[in-house]
Short mmCIF file of C-alpha atoms in Angstrom, two decimals:
data_model
loop_
_atom_site.label_atom_id
_atom_site.label_comp_id
_atom_site.label_asym_id
_atom_site.label_seq_id
_atom_site.Cartn_x
_atom_site.Cartn_y
_atom_site.Cartn_z
CA MET A 1 0.00 0.00 0.00
CA ARG A 2 1.41 3.35 -1.01
CA ASN A 3 1.65 6.11 1.54
CA ALA A 4 0.06 9.42 0.66
CA VAL A 5 0.35 12.84 2.21
CA GLU A 6 -2.81 14.89 2.28
CA GLY A 7 -3.42 18.37 3.56
CA ARG A 8 -5.62 21.43 3.33
CA LEU A 9 -4.40 24.91 2.59
CA TRP A 10 -5.44 27.83 4.77
CA LEU A 11 -4.42 31.39 4.12
CA GLY A 12 -3.66 32.98 7.48
CA LYS A 13 -2.25 35.96 9.27
CA GLU A 14 0.78 34.54 11.05
CA ARG A 15 -0.71 31.63 13.05
CA ARG A 16 -4.37 32.60 12.63
CA ALA A 17 -6.47 30.63 10.11
CA PHE A 18 -8.25 33.12 7.88
CA LEU A 19 -9.25 31.81 4.44
CA GLY A 20 -9.56 28.21 3.28
CA HIS A 21 -10.86 26.25 0.31
CA GLY A 22 -14.51 26.40 1.39
CA ARG A 23 -14.53 30.15 1.89
CA MET A 24 -12.70 30.64 -1.39
CA GLU A 25 -15.34 28.59 -3.20
CA LEU A 26 -18.00 30.79 -1.63
CA LEU A 27 -16.21 33.92 -2.87
CA LYS A 28 -15.96 32.44 -6.37
CA LYS A 29 -19.68 31.63 -6.42
CA ILE A 30 -20.53 35.15 -5.28
CA ASP A 31 -18.37 36.50 -8.10
CA GLU A 32 -20.03 34.21 -10.65
CA THR A 33 -23.65 34.73 -9.60
CA GLY A 34 -23.62 38.28 -8.21
CA SER A 35 -25.86 37.02 -5.41
CA ILE A 36 -25.04 35.64 -1.98
CA SER A 37 -28.30 33.64 -1.89
CA LYS A 38 -27.44 31.93 -5.21
CA ALA A 39 -23.88 31.36 -4.04
CA ALA A 40 -25.14 29.78 -0.80
CA LYS A 41 -27.50 27.52 -2.74
CA ALA A 42 -24.70 26.42 -5.06
CA MET A 43 -22.53 25.65 -2.03
CA LYS A 44 -25.41 23.79 -0.34
CA MET A 45 -25.18 25.99 2.73
CA SER A 46 -27.73 28.22 4.41
CA TYR A 47 -28.10 31.88 3.52
CA LYS A 48 -27.26 32.78 7.13
CA ALA A 49 -24.09 30.64 7.15
CA ALA A 50 -22.94 32.31 3.95
CA TRP A 51 -23.45 35.79 5.39
CA ASP A 52 -21.72 34.76 8.63
CA ALA A 53 -18.67 33.65 6.62
CA VAL A 54 -18.67 36.86 4.58
CA ASP A 55 -18.94 39.05 7.68
CA THR A 56 -16.05 37.21 9.33
CA MET A 57 -13.86 37.56 6.22
CA ASN A 58 -14.67 41.25 5.83
CA ASN A 59 -13.97 41.93 9.52
CA LEU A 60 -10.59 40.18 9.49
CA ALA A 61 -9.34 41.40 6.12
CA GLU A 62 -7.41 44.65 5.67
CA LYS A 63 -10.02 45.67 3.08
CA PRO A 64 -13.54 44.32 2.41
CA LEU A 65 -13.64 41.27 0.13
CA VAL A 66 -17.38 41.44 -0.57
CA GLU A 67 -19.69 44.41 -1.00
CA ARG A 68 -23.38 45.02 -1.59
CA VAL A 69 -24.60 46.54 -4.86
CA THR A 70 -27.80 48.58 -4.77
CA GLY A 71 -30.11 49.49 -7.63
CA GLY A 72 -29.56 48.49 -11.23
CA LYS A 73 -31.59 46.27 -13.52
CA GLY A 74 -31.69 43.36 -11.09
CA GLY A 75 -32.41 45.50 -8.05
CA GLY A 76 -28.98 45.05 -6.51
CA GLY A 77 -26.91 42.12 -5.32
CA THR A 78 -23.53 41.19 -3.91
CA ARG A 79 -20.12 41.20 -5.58
CA LEU A 80 -16.43 40.83 -4.88
CA THR A 81 -14.36 43.95 -4.52
CA ALA A 82 -11.20 44.36 -6.58
CA TYR A 83 -9.26 43.37 -3.47
CA GLY A 84 -11.47 40.28 -3.07
CA ARG A 85 -10.65 39.14 -6.61
CA GLU A 86 -6.94 39.62 -5.93
CA VAL A 87 -7.20 37.44 -2.82
CA VAL A 88 -9.04 34.69 -4.76
CA GLU A 89 -6.40 34.70 -7.49
CA THR A 90 -3.58 34.62 -4.93
CA PHE A 91 -5.17 31.65 -3.19
CA ARG A 92 -5.53 29.81 -6.53
CA VAL A 93 -1.79 30.14 -7.18
CA LEU A 94 -0.93 29.06 -3.63
CA GLU A 95 -3.26 26.07 -3.86
CA GLU A 96 -1.54 24.89 -7.04
CA GLU A 97 1.85 25.14 -5.35
CA HIS A 98 0.50 23.39 -2.25
CA GLU A 99 -0.77 20.44 -4.31
CA ARG A 100 2.59 20.19 -6.09
CA PHE A 101 4.36 20.14 -2.73
CA LEU A 102 2.12 17.34 -1.38
CA ARG A 103 2.65 15.21 -4.50
CA ASN A 104 6.40 15.61 -4.18
CA LEU A 105 6.34 14.76 -0.48
CA SER A 106 4.26 11.62 -1.10
CA GLN A 107 6.75 10.48 -3.73
CA ARG A 108 9.68 10.98 -1.35
CA ILE A 109 7.95 9.04 1.45
CA ASN A 110 7.22 6.09 -0.84
CA ALA A 111 10.70 6.18 -2.33
CA LYS A 112 12.12 5.52 1.17
CA ASP A 113 9.39 2.95 1.89
CA GLY A 114 8.99 4.44 5.36
CA HIS A 115 6.09 3.94 7.75
CA LEU A 116 5.56 7.45 9.03
CA ARG A 117 3.11 8.64 11.62
CA LEU A 118 1.86 11.94 10.29
CA LEU A 119 0.73 14.37 12.95
CA LYS A 120 -2.30 16.46 12.19
CA SER A 121 -2.38 19.76 14.01
CA MET A 122 -5.52 20.56 15.92
CA SER A 123 -7.45 23.59 14.82
CA MET A 124 -9.67 25.54 17.19
CA ARG A 125 -13.00 26.97 16.16
CA ILE A 126 -14.47 29.73 18.25
CA SER A 127 -18.21 29.99 18.92
CA ALA A 128 -18.12 33.75 19.58
CA ARG A 129 -20.14 35.39 16.81
CA ASN A 130 -18.11 38.60 16.85
CA GLN A 131 -14.43 38.21 15.92
CA LEU A 132 -12.72 41.54 15.24
CA ALA A 133 -9.10 42.31 14.40
CA GLY A 134 -7.49 45.40 15.88
CA GLU A 135 -4.32 47.13 17.02
CA VAL A 136 -3.63 47.87 20.69
CA ILE A 137 -3.45 51.64 21.14
CA ARG A 138 -3.59 51.94 24.94
CA ILE A 139 -3.07 49.78 28.03
CA LYS A 140 -4.10 50.89 31.51
CA ARG A 141 -3.01 48.57 34.31
CA GLY A 142 -4.84 48.36 37.60
CA ALA A 143 -4.15 46.40 40.77
CA VAL A 144 -5.54 43.15 39.30
CA ASN A 145 -6.96 43.88 35.84
CA ALA A 146 -5.87 45.90 32.85
CA GLU A 147 -7.93 47.86 30.33
CA VAL A 148 -6.76 47.15 26.79
CA THR A 149 -8.05 49.51 24.10
CA LEU A 150 -7.92 48.50 20.44
CA ARG A 151 -8.42 50.44 17.24
CA LEU A 152 -10.68 48.47 14.90
CA LYS A 153 -11.03 48.84 11.17
CA GLY A 154 -12.60 52.22 10.48
CA GLY A 155 -10.88 53.71 13.54
CA HIS A 156 -13.46 52.53 16.09
CA PRO A 157 -12.05 52.08 19.63
CA LEU A 158 -12.90 48.98 21.65
CA THR A 159 -11.92 48.38 25.27
CA ALA A 160 -11.56 44.97 26.92
CA THR A 161 -10.75 44.11 30.52
CA ILE A 162 -8.33 41.25 31.13
CA THR A 163 -6.19 40.26 34.11
CA ASN A 164 -2.65 41.56 34.41
CA GLU A 165 -1.51 37.94 34.39
CA SER A 166 -3.21 37.36 31.02
CA LEU A 167 -1.70 40.57 29.68
CA ASP A 168 1.79 39.33 30.58
CA GLU A 169 1.21 35.76 29.34
CA LEU A 170 -0.05 36.99 25.96
CA ASP A 171 2.84 39.47 25.82
CA ILE A 172 0.51 42.24 24.67
CA SER A 173 1.88 45.76 24.33
CA THR A 174 0.98 48.95 22.48
CA GLY A 175 1.07 48.22 18.76
CA SER A 176 0.27 44.49 19.11
CA ARG A 177 -2.17 43.02 16.59
CA VAL A 178 -4.86 41.09 18.46
CA TYR A 179 -8.40 39.78 18.14
CA ALA A 180 -11.41 40.86 20.18
CA LEU A 181 -13.97 38.09 20.68
CA PHE A 182 -17.44 38.38 22.18
CA LYS A 183 -20.78 36.66 21.84
CA ALA A 184 -23.79 38.15 20.10
CA ASN A 185 -25.79 38.29 23.34
CA ALA A 186 -23.13 40.55 24.88
CA LEU A 187 -24.33 43.47 22.72
CA ILE A 188 -27.10 45.74 23.94
CA LEU A 189 -28.98 47.71 21.27
CA SER A 190 -30.80 51.02 21.55
CA THR A 191 -32.49 53.31 19.04
CA GLU A 192 -32.13 56.33 21.35
CA THR A 193 -29.35 58.67 20.25
CA ASN A 194 -28.50 60.13 23.67
CA VAL A 195 -28.90 57.05 25.83
CA LYS A 196 -26.16 56.42 28.41
CA LEU A 197 -25.72 52.97 29.91
CA GLY A 198 -22.43 53.41 31.77
CA VAL A 199 -20.61 50.74 29.75
CA GLU A 200 -17.16 51.12 28.20
CA ASN A 201 -17.97 50.42 24.55
CA ARG A 202 -20.48 52.24 22.38
CA PHE A 203 -20.83 51.84 18.62
CA GLU A 204 -23.02 53.71 16.18
CA GLY A 205 -24.16 51.66 13.23
CA VAL A 206 -26.88 50.86 10.73
CA VAL A 207 -28.98 47.69 10.70
CA GLU A 208 -27.82 45.74 7.65
CA ARG A 209 -30.07 42.72 8.05
CA ILE A 210 -32.11 40.74 10.57
CA GLU A 211 -31.96 36.94 10.67
CA LYS A 212 -35.11 35.72 12.42
CA GLY A 213 -35.22 32.46 14.34
CA SER A 214 -37.89 30.60 16.26
CA VAL A 215 -36.86 32.09 19.62
CA ASN A 216 -33.87 34.37 19.15
CA HIS A 217 -32.99 36.67 16.27
CA GLU A 218 -29.66 37.99 15.00
CA VAL A 219 -29.30 41.66 14.11
CA VAL A 220 -26.23 42.50 12.00
CA LEU A 221 -25.00 46.08 12.20
CA GLU A 222 -22.58 47.79 9.83
CA LEU A 223 -20.27 50.40 11.32
CA GLU A 224 -18.57 53.15 9.38
CA GLY A 225 -15.52 51.62 7.71
CA GLY A 226 -17.13 48.22 7.10
CA THR A 227 -16.86 46.47 10.49
CA ARG A 228 -19.93 44.35 11.25
CA LEU A 229 -21.31 43.44 14.66
CA CYS A 230 -23.89 40.80 15.44
CA ALA A 231 -26.37 41.12 18.30
CA GLN A 232 -28.85 38.52 19.53
CA LEU A 233 -32.32 39.59 20.63
CA GLY A 234 -35.44 37.82 21.78
CA THR A 235 -38.75 38.29 19.99
CA SER A 236 -40.13 40.78 22.53
CA ALA A 237 -36.96 42.92 22.46
CA LEU A 238 -36.91 42.96 18.67
CA ARG A 239 -40.57 43.97 18.56
CA MET A 240 -40.10 46.66 21.22
CA LEU A 241 -37.17 48.26 19.36
CA GLY A 242 -38.99 48.04 16.02
CA LEU A 243 -35.76 47.39 14.17
CA LYS A 244 -35.66 47.37 10.39
CA ALA A 245 -32.90 47.30 7.79
CA GLY A 246 -31.43 50.77 7.32
CA MET A 247 -32.21 52.03 10.83
CA LYS A 248 -29.50 53.77 12.86
CA VAL A 249 -28.85 52.16 16.24
CA ASN A 250 -26.36 52.28 19.09
CA ALA A 251 -24.69 49.09 20.30
CA PHE A 252 -23.14 48.76 23.77
CA CYS A 253 -20.81 46.12 25.17
CA LYS A 254 -19.17 45.80 28.58
CA ALA A 255 -15.38 45.56 28.58
CA ASN A 256 -15.43 42.44 30.78
CA HIS A 257 -17.55 40.60 28.18
CA ILE A 258 -14.76 40.82 25.60
CA MET A 259 -11.95 38.29 25.29
CA ILE A 260 -8.59 39.08 23.73
CA GLY A 261 -6.64 36.63 21.58
CA ILE A 262 -3.34 36.85 19.73
CA TYR A 263 -2.32 35.36 16.39
#
């Protein structure tokens, strides 16, 4: 029996998985069809899962990969940006080189007739709906905890509270590139412009879409600069706020609800 080396290519930022074959196929389908719903159908995935993947890619990329198109003969749609097409083409070239490397490695293993135990690295998937890349611009240490303030894409500040021990273990300093992670139910939404809740983080955005479920509903907000946040609301809260696509809202999040990760 011949030994074979198999592997999957992921495009990442240092040690952080970012784009893989599945996401690239989704981007290609969006480019071909001009519609995220058609792309999701072709990929046999839900419309919500497709949008979740697009939001994550747009939030983590230096520039948006996908953008909405309004108006026109078809009434609008979704398309790749010029930067998105460049990323897809770059991945295609890398994938070809990756396959060539695996073929060569398989040949070398079989040529030596070795019985190798190939170790497969474990990858971690995070359930937090909001995953945002940012640069540390300020650190304020206290007796036990430290406030770490990031600058997100679009210039939005975000403050997280972590222990001084975690700050030292992660070796975070001003200028570090990190990720802010928090769940959708950590966001509080309000349609009042002057409301004050006494929390560290406040974002002004526009409702992009609402994904309704049987019990809970996801509200996706777009901030200036392209960052997207996802909030989770119950039916009564959604009805009380009267949210609709295009509405301006404020989103609030406590600093101690936000986790910090490095890549």
